JSON list of C-alpha atoms and ligand atoms in Angstrom, two decimals:
[
{"chain": "A", "resi": 1, "resn": "UNK", "atom": "CA", "xyz": [93.22, 66.41, 114.12]},
{"chain": "A", "resi": 2, "resn": "UNK", "atom": "CA", "xyz": [90.71, 68.95, 112.64]},
{"chain": "A", "resi": 3, "resn": "UNK", "atom": "CA", "xyz": [87.48, 68.55, 114.21]},
{"chain": "A", "resi": 4, "resn": "UNK", "atom": "CA", "xyz": [84.31, 69.46, 111.78]},
{"chain": "A", "resi": 5, "resn": "UNK", "atom": "CA", "xyz": [81.15, 71.32, 113.32]},
{"chain": "A", "resi": 6, "resn": "UNK", "atom": "CA", "xyz": [78.08, 72.10, 111.37]},
{"chain": "A", "resi": 7, "resn": "UNK", "atom": "CA", "xyz": [76.57, 75.49, 112.40]},
{"chain": "A", "resi": 8, "resn": "UNK", "atom": "CA", "xyz": [73.22, 76.84, 111.20]},
{"chain": "A", "resi": 9, "resn": "UNK", "atom": "CA", "xyz": [70.03, 78.90, 112.53]},
{"chain": "A", "resi": 10, "resn": "UNK", "atom": "CA", "xyz": [67.11, 76.36, 112.50]},
{"chain": "A", "resi": 11, "resn": "UNK", "atom": "CA", "xyz": [63.35, 76.63, 110.99]},
{"chain": "A", "resi": 12, "resn": "UNK", "atom": "CA", "xyz": [62.26, 79.86, 109.61]},
{"chain": "A", "resi": 13, "resn": "UNK", "atom": "CA", "xyz": [64.57, 82.08, 111.80]},
{"chain": "A", "resi": 14, "resn": "UNK", "atom": "CA", "xyz": [67.13, 84.77, 109.63]},
{"chain": "A", "resi": 15, "resn": "UNK", "atom": "CA", "xyz": [68.65, 86.31, 112.45]},
{"chain": "A", "resi": 16, "resn": "UNK", "atom": "CA", "xyz": [72.43, 85.93, 111.08]},
{"chain": "A", "resi": 17, "resn": "UNK", "atom": "CA", "xyz": [74.46, 87.84, 113.28]},
{"chain": "A", "resi": 18, "resn": "UNK", "atom": "CA", "xyz": [75.15, 85.50, 116.18]},
{"chain": "A", "resi": 19, "resn": "UNK", "atom": "CA", "xyz": [76.28, 82.53, 114.17]},
{"chain": "A", "resi": 20, "resn": "UNK", "atom": "CA", "xyz": [78.70, 84.90, 111.99]},
{"chain": "A", "resi": 21, "resn": "UNK", "atom": "CA", "xyz": [80.34, 85.39, 115.17]},
{"chain": "A", "resi": 22, "resn": "UNK", "atom": "CA", "xyz": [80.04, 81.97, 116.12]},
{"chain": "A", "resi": 23, "resn": "UNK", "atom": "CA", "xyz": [81.91, 80.67, 112.68]},
{"chain": "A", "resi": 24, "resn": "UNK", "atom": "CA", "xyz": [84.55, 82.90, 113.12]},
{"chain": "A", "resi": 25, "resn": "UNK", "atom": "CA", "xyz": [85.41, 82.31, 116.73]},
{"chain": "A", "resi": 26, "resn": "UNK", "atom": "CA", "xyz": [85.20, 78.73, 115.78]},
{"chain": "A", "resi": 27, "resn": "UNK", "atom": "CA", "xyz": [87.34, 79.13, 113.05]},
{"chain": "A", "resi": 28, "resn": "UNK", "atom": "CA", "xyz": [89.95, 81.13, 114.74]},
{"chain": "A", "resi": 29, "resn": "UNK", "atom": "CA", "xyz": [89.87, 78.42, 117.36]},
{"chain": "A", "resi": 30, "resn": "UNK", "atom": "CA", "xyz": [91.01, 75.85, 114.76]},
{"chain": "A", "resi": 31, "resn": "UNK", "atom": "CA", "xyz": [87.59, 73.88, 113.84]},
{"chain": "A", "resi": 32, "resn": "UNK", "atom": "CA", "xyz": [86.42, 73.37, 110.34]},
{"chain": "A", "resi": 33, "resn": "UNK", "atom": "CA", "xyz": [83.17, 74.91, 110.31]},
{"chain": "A", "resi": 34, "resn": "UNK", "atom": "CA", "xyz": [80.62, 74.45, 107.99]},
{"chain": "A", "resi": 35, "resn": "UNK", "atom": "CA", "xyz": [78.14, 77.13, 108.42]},
{"chain": "A", "resi": 36, "resn": "UNK", "atom": "CA", "xyz": [74.63, 76.48, 106.85]},
{"chain": "A", "resi": 37, "resn": "UNK", "atom": "CA", "xyz": [73.61, 79.72, 107.43]},
{"chain": "A", "resi": 38, "resn": "UNK", "atom": "CA", "xyz": [69.64, 81.04, 108.35]},
{"chain": "A", "resi": 39, "resn": "UNK", "atom": "CA", "xyz": [66.82, 79.06, 107.57]},
{"chain": "A", "resi": 40, "resn": "UNK", "atom": "CA", "xyz": [68.08, 75.82, 107.71]},
{"chain": "A", "resi": 41, "resn": "UNK", "atom": "CA", "xyz": [65.91, 72.46, 108.35]},
{"chain": "A", "resi": 42, "resn": "UNK", "atom": "CA", "xyz": [66.48, 69.59, 110.46]},
{"chain": "A", "resi": 43, "resn": "UNK", "atom": "CA", "xyz": [67.02, 67.55, 107.25]},
{"chain": "A", "resi": 44, "resn": "UNK", "atom": "CA", "xyz": [69.97, 70.11, 105.99]},
{"chain": "A", "resi": 45, "resn": "UNK", "atom": "CA", "xyz": [71.62, 69.74, 109.60]},
{"chain": "A", "resi": 46, "resn": "UNK", "atom": "CA", "xyz": [71.53, 65.97, 109.20]},
{"chain": "A", "resi": 47, "resn": "UNK", "atom": "CA", "xyz": [72.65, 66.00, 105.41]},
{"chain": "A", "resi": 48, "resn": "UNK", "atom": "CA", "xyz": [75.57, 68.20, 106.34]},
{"chain": "A", "resi": 49, "resn": "UNK", "atom": "CA", "xyz": [76.57, 66.18, 109.59]},
{"chain": "A", "resi": 50, "resn": "UNK", "atom": "CA", "xyz": [76.84, 63.00, 107.47]},
{"chain": "A", "resi": 51, "resn": "UNK", "atom": "CA", "xyz": [78.56, 64.13, 104.39]},
{"chain": "A", "resi": 52, "resn": "UNK", "atom": "CA", "xyz": [80.91, 66.45, 106.09]},
{"chain": "A", "resi": 53, "resn": "UNK", "atom": "CA", "xyz": [81.30, 63.68, 109.05]},
{"chain": "A", "resi": 54, "resn": "UNK", "atom": "CA", "xyz": [80.91, 66.31, 111.50]},
{"chain": "A", "resi": 55, "resn": "UNK", "atom": "CA", "xyz": [81.73, 65.76, 115.03]},
{"chain": "A", "resi": 56, "resn": "UNK", "atom": "CA", "xyz": [79.42, 68.23, 116.36]},
{"chain": "A", "resi": 57, "resn": "UNK", "atom": "CA", "xyz": [76.05, 70.13, 115.22]},
{"chain": "A", "resi": 58, "resn": "UNK", "atom": "CA", "xyz": [75.75, 73.75, 116.47]},
{"chain": "A", "resi": 59, "resn": "UNK", "atom": "CA", "xyz": [72.06, 74.75, 116.21]},
{"chain": "A", "resi": 60, "resn": "UNK", "atom": "CA", "xyz": [71.21, 78.61, 116.69]},
{"chain": "A", "resi": 61, "resn": "UNK", "atom": "CA", "xyz": [67.82, 79.99, 117.45]},
{"chain": "A", "resi": 62, "resn": "UNK", "atom": "CA", "xyz": [66.59, 83.72, 117.95]},
{"chain": "A", "resi": 63, "resn": "UNK", "atom": "CA", "xyz": [63.23, 84.21, 117.05]},
{"chain": "A", "resi": 64, "resn": "UNK", "atom": "CA", "xyz": [61.62, 82.28, 119.87]},
{"chain": "A", "resi": 65, "resn": "UNK", "atom": "CA", "xyz": [60.56, 79.08, 117.82]},
{"chain": "A", "resi": 66, "resn": "UNK", "atom": "CA", "xyz": [63.12, 77.03, 118.80]},
{"chain": "A", "resi": 67, "resn": "UNK", "atom": "CA", "xyz": [61.28, 74.10, 120.94]},
{"chain": "A", "resi": 68, "resn": "UNK", "atom": "CA", "xyz": [58.79, 73.53, 117.81]},
{"chain": "A", "resi": 69, "resn": "UNK", "atom": "CA", "xyz": [61.83, 73.51, 115.15]},
{"chain": "A", "resi": 70, "resn": "UNK", "atom": "CA", "xyz": [63.80, 71.05, 117.44]},
{"chain": "A", "resi": 71, "resn": "UNK", "atom": "CA", "xyz": [61.30, 68.73, 117.86]},
{"chain": "A", "resi": 72, "resn": "UNK", "atom": "CA", "xyz": [62.13, 65.39, 116.34]},
{"chain": "A", "resi": 73, "resn": "UNK", "atom": "CA", "xyz": [65.56, 66.26, 115.77]},
{"chain": "A", "resi": 74, "resn": "UNK", "atom": "CA", "xyz": [67.56, 63.90, 117.64]},
{"chain": "A", "resi": 75, "resn": "UNK", "atom": "CA", "xyz": [65.40, 61.06, 116.28]},
{"chain": "A", "resi": 76, "resn": "UNK", "atom": "CA", "xyz": [66.38, 62.35, 113.05]},
{"chain": "A", "resi": 77, "resn": "UNK", "atom": "CA", "xyz": [69.96, 62.20, 113.71]},
{"chain": "A", "resi": 78, "resn": "UNK", "atom": "CA", "xyz": [69.54, 58.79, 115.18]},
{"chain": "A", "resi": 79, "resn": "UNK", "atom": "CA", "xyz": [67.64, 57.49, 112.38]},
{"chain": "A", "resi": 80, "resn": "UNK", "atom": "CA", "xyz": [70.62, 58.93, 110.28]},
{"chain": "A", "resi": 81, "resn": "UNK", "atom": "CA", "xyz": [72.81, 56.83, 112.47]},
{"chain": "A", "resi": 82, "resn": "UNK", "atom": "CA", "xyz": [74.55, 60.11, 113.27]},
{"chain": "A", "resi": 83, "resn": "UNK", "atom": "CA", "xyz": [76.53, 60.13, 116.74]},
{"chain": "A", "resi": 84, "resn": "UNK", "atom": "CA", "xyz": [77.26, 63.73, 117.12]},
{"chain": "A", "resi": 85, "resn": "UNK", "atom": "CA", "xyz": [77.26, 66.11, 120.06]},
{"chain": "A", "resi": 86, "resn": "UNK", "atom": "CA", "xyz": [74.91, 68.38, 120.00]},
{"chain": "A", "resi": 87, "resn": "UNK", "atom": "CA", "xyz": [74.50, 72.46, 120.98]},
{"chain": "A", "resi": 88, "resn": "UNK", "atom": "CA", "xyz": [71.61, 74.77, 120.97]},
{"chain": "A", "resi": 89, "resn": "UNK", "atom": "CA", "xyz": [72.30, 78.49, 121.67]},
{"chain": "A", "resi": 90, "resn": "UNK", "atom": "CA", "xyz": [70.67, 81.86, 121.39]},
{"chain": "A", "resi": 91, "resn": "UNK", "atom": "CA", "xyz": [67.46, 83.31, 122.56]},
{"chain": "A", "resi": 92, "resn": "UNK", "atom": "CA", "xyz": [65.29, 80.10, 122.72]},
{"chain": "A", "resi": 93, "resn": "UNK", "atom": "CA", "xyz": [61.95, 81.13, 124.33]},
{"chain": "A", "resi": 94, "resn": "UNK", "atom": "CA", "xyz": [59.16, 83.59, 124.69]},
{"chain": "A", "resi": 95, "resn": "UNK", "atom": "CA", "xyz": [58.27, 84.40, 127.83]},
{"chain": "A", "resi": 96, "resn": "UNK", "atom": "CA", "xyz": [59.11, 84.14, 131.38]},
{"chain": "A", "resi": 97, "resn": "UNK", "atom": "CA", "xyz": [60.53, 80.88, 131.85]},
{"chain": "A", "resi": 98, "resn": "UNK", "atom": "CA", "xyz": [63.83, 80.91, 133.66]},
{"chain": "A", "resi": 99, "resn": "UNK", "atom": "CA", "xyz": [67.07, 79.59, 131.77]},
{"chain": "A", "resi": 100, "resn": "UNK", "atom": "CA", "xyz": [66.86, 76.77, 134.03]},
{"chain": "A", "resi": 101, "resn": "UNK", "atom": "CA", "xyz": [63.47, 75.88, 132.77]},
{"chain": "A", "resi": 102, "resn": "UNK", "atom": "CA", "xyz": [64.68, 76.12, 128.99]},
{"chain": "A", "resi": 103, "resn": "UNK", "atom": "CA", "xyz": [67.53, 74.36, 129.55]},
{"chain": "A", "resi": 104, "resn": "UNK", "atom": "CA", "xyz": [65.80, 71.32, 130.65]},
{"chain": "A", "resi": 105, "resn": "UNK", "atom": "CA", "xyz": [63.05, 71.83, 127.70]},
{"chain": "A", "resi": 106, "resn": "UNK", "atom": "CA", "xyz": [66.23, 71.61, 125.37]},
{"chain": "A", "resi": 107, "resn": "UNK", "atom": "CA", "xyz": [68.07, 68.73, 127.35]},
{"chain": "A", "resi": 108, "resn": "UNK", "atom": "CA", "xyz": [64.88, 66.70, 127.08]},
{"chain": "A", "resi": 109, "resn": "UNK", "atom": "CA", "xyz": [64.65, 67.19, 123.32]},
{"chain": "A", "resi": 110, "resn": "UNK", "atom": "CA", "xyz": [68.09, 65.69, 123.50]},
{"chain": "A", "resi": 111, "resn": "UNK", "atom": "CA", "xyz": [70.61, 68.53, 123.23]},
{"chain": "A", "resi": 112, "resn": "UNK", "atom": "CA", "xyz": [73.99, 67.74, 124.87]},
{"chain": "A", "resi": 113, "resn": "UNK", "atom": "CA", "xyz": [74.48, 71.63, 125.89]},
{"chain": "A", "resi": 114, "resn": "UNK", "atom": "CA", "xyz": [72.05, 74.67, 125.98]},
{"chain": "A", "resi": 115, "resn": "UNK", "atom": "CA", "xyz": [73.56, 78.12, 125.72]},
{"chain": "A", "resi": 116, "resn": "UNK", "atom": "CA", "xyz": [71.59, 81.35, 126.29]},
{"chain": "A", "resi": 117, "resn": "UNK", "atom": "CA", "xyz": [72.04, 85.13, 124.47]},
{"chain": "A", "resi": 118, "resn": "UNK", "atom": "CA", "xyz": [74.88, 86.01, 126.90]},
{"chain": "A", "resi": 119, "resn": "UNK", "atom": "CA", "xyz": [76.93, 83.38, 125.88]},
{"chain": "A", "resi": 120, "resn": "UNK", "atom": "CA", "xyz": [80.42, 84.19, 124.78]},
{"chain": "A", "resi": 121, "resn": "UNK", "atom": "CA", "xyz": [81.61, 81.93, 122.30]},
{"chain": "A", "resi": 122, "resn": "UNK", "atom": "CA", "xyz": [84.92, 81.06, 124.01]},
{"chain": "A", "resi": 123, "resn": "UNK", "atom": "CA", "xyz": [82.44, 79.02, 126.62]},
{"chain": "A", "resi": 124, "resn": "UNK", "atom": "CA", "xyz": [81.00, 77.06, 123.64]},
{"chain": "A", "resi": 125, "resn": "UNK", "atom": "CA", "xyz": [84.73, 76.23, 122.42]},
{"chain": "A", "resi": 126, "resn": "UNK", "atom": "CA", "xyz": [85.81, 75.53, 125.83]},
{"chain": "A", "resi": 127, "resn": "UNK", "atom": "CA", "xyz": [82.56, 73.06, 126.05]},
{"chain": "A", "resi": 128, "resn": "UNK", "atom": "CA", "xyz": [83.70, 71.57, 122.41]},
{"chain": "A", "resi": 129, "resn": "UNK", "atom": "CA", "xyz": [87.38, 71.03, 123.76]},
{"chain": "A", "resi": 130, "resn": "UNK", "atom": "CA", "xyz": [86.12, 69.18, 126.65]},
{"chain": "A", "resi": 131, "resn": "UNK", "atom": "CA", "xyz": [83.22, 66.94, 124.66]},
{"chain": "A", "resi": 132, "resn": "UNK", "atom": "CA", "xyz": [85.17, 66.04, 121.76]},
{"chain": "A", "resi": 133, "resn": "UNK", "atom": "CA", "xyz": [88.00, 65.44, 124.15]},
{"chain": "A", "resi": 134, "resn": "UNK", "atom": "CA", "xyz": [90.48, 67.60, 122.35]},
{"chain": "A", "resi": 135, "resn": "UNK", "atom": "CA", "xyz": [93.82, 67.93, 124.47]},
{"chain": "A", "resi": 136, "resn": "UNK", "atom": "CA", "xyz": [95.33, 71.15, 125.02]},
{"chain": "A", "resi": 137, "resn": "UNK", "atom": "CA", "xyz": [97.98, 70.01, 122.63]},
{"chain": "A", "resi": 138, "resn": "UNK", "atom": "CA", "xyz": [95.54, 69.20, 119.93]},
{"chain": "A", "resi": 139, "resn": "UNK", "atom": "CA", "xyz": [93.64, 72.53, 120.05]},
{"chain": "A", "resi": 140, "resn": "UNK", "atom": "CA", "xyz": [96.57, 74.31, 119.95]},
{"chain": "A", "resi": 141, "resn": "UNK", "atom": "CA", "xyz": [97.66, 72.25, 117.13]},
{"chain": "A", "resi": 142, "resn": "UNK", "atom": "CA", "xyz": [94.47, 72.89, 115.39]},
{"chain": "A", "resi": 143, "resn": "UNK", "atom": "CA", "xyz": [94.90, 76.73, 115.75]},
{"chain": "A", "resi": 144, "resn": "UNK", "atom": "CA", "xyz": [98.58, 76.47, 114.10]},
{"chain": "A", "resi": 145, "resn": "UNK", "atom": "CA", "xyz": [97.23, 74.33, 111.25]},
{"chain": "A", "resi": 146, "resn": "UNK", "atom": "CA", "xyz": [94.16, 76.98, 110.45]},
{"chain": "B", "resi": 201, "resn": "LIG", "atom": "C1", "xyz": [68.94, 92.33, 114.52]},
{"chain": "B", "resi": 201, "resn": "LIG", "atom": "C2", "xyz": [67.43, 91.69, 115.01]},
{"chain": "B", "resi": 201, "resn": "LIG", "atom": "C3", "xyz": [66.52, 91.48, 113.97]},
{"chain": "B", "resi": 201, "resn": "LIG", "atom": "C4", "xyz": [67.11, 91.48, 112.34]},
{"chain": "B", "resi": 201, "resn": "LIG", "atom": "C5", "xyz": [67.93, 90.28, 111.95]},
{"chain": "B", "resi": 201, "resn": "LIG", "atom": "C6", "xyz": [68.92, 90.89, 110.83]},
{"chain": "B", "resi": 201, "resn": "LIG", "atom": "C7", "xyz": [69.70, 89.57, 110.34]},
{"chain": "B", "resi": 201, "resn": "LIG", "atom": "N1", "xyz": [69.55, 89.29, 109.16]},
{"chain": "B", "resi": 201, "resn": "LIG", "atom": "O1", "xyz": [70.19, 88.89, 111.23]},
{"chain": "B", "resi": 201, "resn": "LIG", "atom": "C8", "xyz": [65.48, 91.48, 112.09]},
{"chain": "B", "resi": 201, "resn": "LIG", "atom": "C9", "xyz": [64.86, 92.90, 112.18]},
{"chain": "B", "resi": 201, "resn": "LIG", "atom": "C10", "xyz": [65.39, 91.02, 110.66]},
{"chain": "B", "resi": 201, "resn": "LIG", "atom": "C11", "xyz": [64.56, 90.90, 112.96]},
{"chain": "B", "resi": 201, "resn": "LIG", "atom": "C12", "xyz": [63.70, 90.30, 112.72]},
{"chain": "B", "resi": 201, "resn": "LIG", "atom": "C13", "xyz": [62.90, 89.60, 113.75]},
{"chain": "B", "resi": 201, "resn": "LIG", "atom": "N2", "xyz": [63.30, 89.30, 115.15]},
{"chain": "B", "resi": 201, "resn": "LIG", "atom": "CO1", "xyz": [64.73, 90.04, 115.70]},
{"chain": "B", "resi": 201, "resn": "LIG", "atom": "N3", "xyz": [66.18, 91.00, 116.70]},
{"chain": "B", "resi": 201, "resn": "LIG", "atom": "C14", "xyz": [67.30, 91.44, 116.29]},
{"chain": "B", "resi": 201, "resn": "LIG", "atom": "C15", "xyz": [68.11, 91.78, 117.40]},
{"chain": "B", "resi": 201, "resn": "LIG", "atom": "C16", "xyz": [67.78, 93.30, 117.70]},
{"chain": "B", "resi": 201, "resn": "LIG", "atom": "C17", "xyz": [69.61, 91.60, 117.54]},
{"chain": "B", "resi": 201, "resn": "LIG", "atom": "C18", "xyz": [70.10, 90.36, 117.10]},
{"chain": "B", "resi": 201, "resn": "LIG", "atom": "C19", "xyz": [71.73, 90.20, 117.21]},
{"chain": "B", "resi": 201, "resn": "LIG", "atom": "O2", "xyz": [71.90, 90.20, 115.70]},
{"chain": "B", "resi": 201, "resn": "LIG", "atom": "N4", "xyz": [72.26, 90.10, 117.91]},
{"chain": "B", "resi": 201, "resn": "LIG", "atom": "C20", "xyz": [73.81, 90.09, 117.89]},
{"chain": "B", "resi": 201, "resn": "LIG", "atom": "C21", "xyz": [74.29, 88.57, 118.24]},
{"chain": "B", "resi": 201, "resn": "LIG", "atom": "C22", "xyz": [75.85, 88.78, 118.10]},
{"chain": "B", "resi": 201, "resn": "LIG", "atom": "O3", "xyz": [73.85, 87.92, 119.28]},
{"chain": "B", "resi": 201, "resn": "LIG", "atom": "P1", "xyz": [72.99, 86.81, 119.25]},
{"chain": "B", "resi": 201, "resn": "LIG", "atom": "O4", "xyz": [72.27, 86.71, 117.87]},
{"chain": "B", "resi": 201, "resn": "LIG", "atom": "O5", "xyz": [72.53, 86.60, 120.32]},
{"chain": "B", "resi": 201, "resn": "LIG", "atom": "O6", "xyz": [74.10, 85.43, 119.36]},
{"chain": "B", "resi": 201, "resn": "LIG", "atom": "C23", "xyz": [75.18, 85.41, 120.15]},
{"chain": "B", "resi": 201, "resn": "LIG", "atom": "C24", "xyz": [74.48, 84.44, 121.51]},
{"chain": "B", "resi": 201, "resn": "LIG", "atom": "O7", "xyz": [73.03, 84.21, 121.49]},
{"chain": "B", "resi": 201, "resn": "LIG", "atom": "C25", "xyz": [75.03, 83.07, 121.14]},
{"chain": "B", "resi": 201, "resn": "LIG", "atom": "N5", "xyz": [74.15, 81.83, 120.46]},
{"chain": "B", "resi": 201, "resn": "LIG", "atom": "C26", "xyz": [73.81, 82.18, 119.58]},
{"chain": "B", "resi": 201, "resn": "LIG", "atom": "N6", "xyz": [73.42, 81.20, 118.57]},
{"chain": "B", "resi": 201, "resn": "LIG", "atom": "C27", "xyz": [74.18, 80.18, 119.42]},
{"chain": "B", "resi": 201, "resn": "LIG", "atom": "C28", "xyz": [74.23, 78.63, 119.08]},
{"chain": "B", "resi": 201, "resn": "LIG", "atom": "C29", "xyz": [75.11, 78.44, 119.98]},
{"chain": "B", "resi": 201, "resn": "LIG", "atom": "C30", "xyz": [75.42, 76.73, 119.43]},
{"chain": "B", "resi": 201, "resn": "LIG", "atom": "C31", "xyz": [75.81, 78.97, 121.04]},
{"chain": "B", "resi": 201, "resn": "LIG", "atom": "C32", "xyz": [76.67, 78.15, 121.74]},
{"chain": "B", "resi": 201, "resn": "LIG", "atom": "C33", "xyz": [75.77, 80.07, 120.96]},
{"chain": "B", "resi": 201, "resn": "LIG", "atom": "C34", "xyz": [75.03, 81.06, 120.29]},
{"chain": "B", "resi": 201, "resn": "LIG", "atom": "O8", "xyz": [76.30, 83.40, 120.55]},
{"chain": "B", "resi": 201, "resn": "LIG", "atom": "C35", "xyz": [76.17, 84.73, 119.74]},
{"chain": "B", "resi": 201, "resn": "LIG", "atom": "C36", "xyz": [77.23, 85.47, 119.42]},
{"chain": "B", "resi": 201, "resn": "LIG", "atom": "O9", "xyz": [77.65, 85.93, 120.82]},
{"chain": "B", "resi": 201, "resn": "LIG", "atom": "C37", "xyz": [67.44, 91.01, 118.81]},
{"chain": "B", "resi": 201, "resn": "LIG", "atom": "C38", "xyz": [67.39, 91.55, 119.96]},
{"chain": "B", "resi": 201, "resn": "LIG", "atom": "C39", "xyz": [68.71, 91.42, 120.64]},
{"chain": "B", "resi": 201, "resn": "LIG", "atom": "N7", "xyz": [68.72, 92.39, 121.44]},
{"chain": "B", "resi": 201, "resn": "LIG", "atom": "O10", "xyz": [69.41, 90.29, 120.67]},
{"chain": "B", "resi": 201, "resn": "LIG", "atom": "C40", "xyz": [65.96, 90.70, 117.82]},
{"chain": "B", "resi": 201, "resn": "LIG", "atom": "C41", "xyz": [65.42, 89.51, 118.52]},
{"chain": "B", "resi": 201, "resn": "LIG", "atom": "C42", "xyz": [66.00, 88.29, 118.22]},
{"chain": "B", "resi": 201, "resn": "LIG", "atom": "N8", "xyz": [63.80, 89.32, 117.34]},
{"chain": "B", "resi": 201, "resn": "LIG", "atom": "C43", "xyz": [62.98, 88.72, 117.83]},
{"chain": "B", "resi": 201, "resn": "LIG", "atom": "C44", "xyz": [61.90, 88.85, 117.27]},
{"chain": "B", "resi": 201, "resn": "LIG", "atom": "C45", "xyz": [60.72, 88.31, 117.76]},
{"chain": "B", "resi": 201, "resn": "LIG", "atom": "C46", "xyz": [61.57, 88.81, 115.71]},
{"chain": "B", "resi": 201, "resn": "LIG", "atom": "C47", "xyz": [60.93, 88.93, 114.55]},
{"chain": "B", "resi": 201, "resn": "LIG", "atom": "C48", "xyz": [60.02, 87.41, 114.88]},
{"chain": "B", "resi": 201, "resn": "LIG", "atom": "C49", "xyz": [59.83, 89.86, 114.67]},
{"chain": "B", "resi": 201, "resn": "LIG", "atom": "C50", "xyz": [58.93, 89.95, 113.90]},
{"chain": "B", "resi": 201, "resn": "LIG", "atom": "N9", "xyz": [57.61, 89.76, 114.37]},
{"chain": "B", "resi": 201, "resn": "LIG", "atom": "O11", "xyz": [58.60, 89.89, 112.53]},
{"chain": "B", "resi": 201, "resn": "LIG", "atom": "C51", "xyz": [61.29, 88.85, 113.47]},
{"chain": "B", "resi": 201, "resn": "LIG", "atom": "C52", "xyz": [61.96, 87.37, 112.79]},
{"chain": "B", "resi": 201, "resn": "LIG", "atom": "C53", "xyz": [62.35, 87.16, 111.42]},
{"chain": "B", "resi": 201, "resn": "LIG", "atom": "C54", "xyz": [62.75, 85.56, 111.10]},
{"chain": "B", "resi": 201, "resn": "LIG", "atom": "N10", "xyz": [62.41, 85.16, 110.19]},
{"chain": "B", "resi": 201, "resn": "LIG", "atom": "O12", "xyz": [63.79, 85.35, 111.81]},
{"chain": "B", "resi": 201, "resn": "LIG", "atom": "C55", "xyz": [63.09, 88.79, 119.24]},
{"chain": "B", "resi": 201, "resn": "LIG", "atom": "C56", "xyz": [63.07, 86.98, 119.74]},
{"chain": "B", "resi": 201, "resn": "LIG", "atom": "C57", "xyz": [62.07, 87.08, 120.79]},
{"chain": "B", "resi": 201, "resn": "LIG", "atom": "C58", "xyz": [62.27, 85.82, 121.61]},
{"chain": "B", "resi": 201, "resn": "LIG", "atom": "N11", "xyz": [62.93, 84.79, 121.35]},
{"chain": "B", "resi": 201, "resn": "LIG", "atom": "O13", "xyz": [61.54, 85.79, 122.89]},
{"chain": "B", "resi": 201, "resn": "LIG", "atom": "C59", "xyz": [64.30, 89.33, 119.66]},
{"chain": "B", "resi": 201, "resn": "LIG", "atom": "C60", "xyz": [65.07, 88.87, 120.96]},
{"chain": "B", "resi": 201, "resn": "LIG", "atom": "C61", "xyz": [63.77, 90.91, 120.03]},
{"chain": "B", "resi": 201, "resn": "LIG", "atom": "C62", "xyz": [63.07, 91.04, 121.19]},
{"chain": "B", "resi": 201, "resn": "LIG", "atom": "N12", "xyz": [63.15, 91.61, 122.48]},
{"chain": "B", "resi": 201, "resn": "LIG", "atom": "O14", "xyz": [61.97, 90.63, 121.04]},
{"chain": "B", "resi": 201, "resn": "LIG", "atom": "N13", "xyz": [65.27, 90.63, 113.92]}
]
């Protein structure tokens, strides 16, 4: 069964290259990808997840304001009754914090997984297979059907 993922760049961030690569990689791996593009609000992510009955929401942020942009996001998803897997990735902070520190900040905000800017799209795809409990056969089937 094809799994739907919503993808976008949150807040006022206009960096588009990363999500374009992710969109293509996820599509090639058989996911149904709803790419909301850049400068996407929390409400637009939530609305798209509801309308498309998405299993996962993938948030990208490059410009260093992700923490502010993601405040209250998981509370909004919960208010909307959306039980989705959430990932965030990109260049998530400005300054000298270690990635362990950055990861724990975003886990505390409610994200299931946090990825840095060195992430290969295949890592996110492998994580989605695990978190959405796609078996190898289903993943292969999704690719055949795409
Ligand atoms: C190109 C670029 C721009 C272009 C963007 C053009 C466009 N429309 O995309 C322009 C010139 C417009 C720009 C503007 C700005 N930029 Co800029 N930009 C870059 C640059 C050089 C490359 C980004 C890029 O395309 N990388 C290539 C793609 C393939 O990689 P990626 O985006 O990292 O995505 C990959 C991974 O991060 C990961 N990933 C990303 N998101 C997600 C999400 C999930 C869920 C997962 C799993 C993985 C994942 O997978 C992707 C594919 O492999 C980076 C520096 C750099 N080398 O990264 C700075 C950089 C991101 N920019 C930066 C800044 C500060 C800005 C500005 C604020 C500058 C300013 N003062 O105006 C503005 C912000 C404007 C805005 N509103 O967004 C900083 C951010 C600092 C920080 N976070 O600490 C950087 C890091 C430069 C720097 N070293 O200071 N920028």
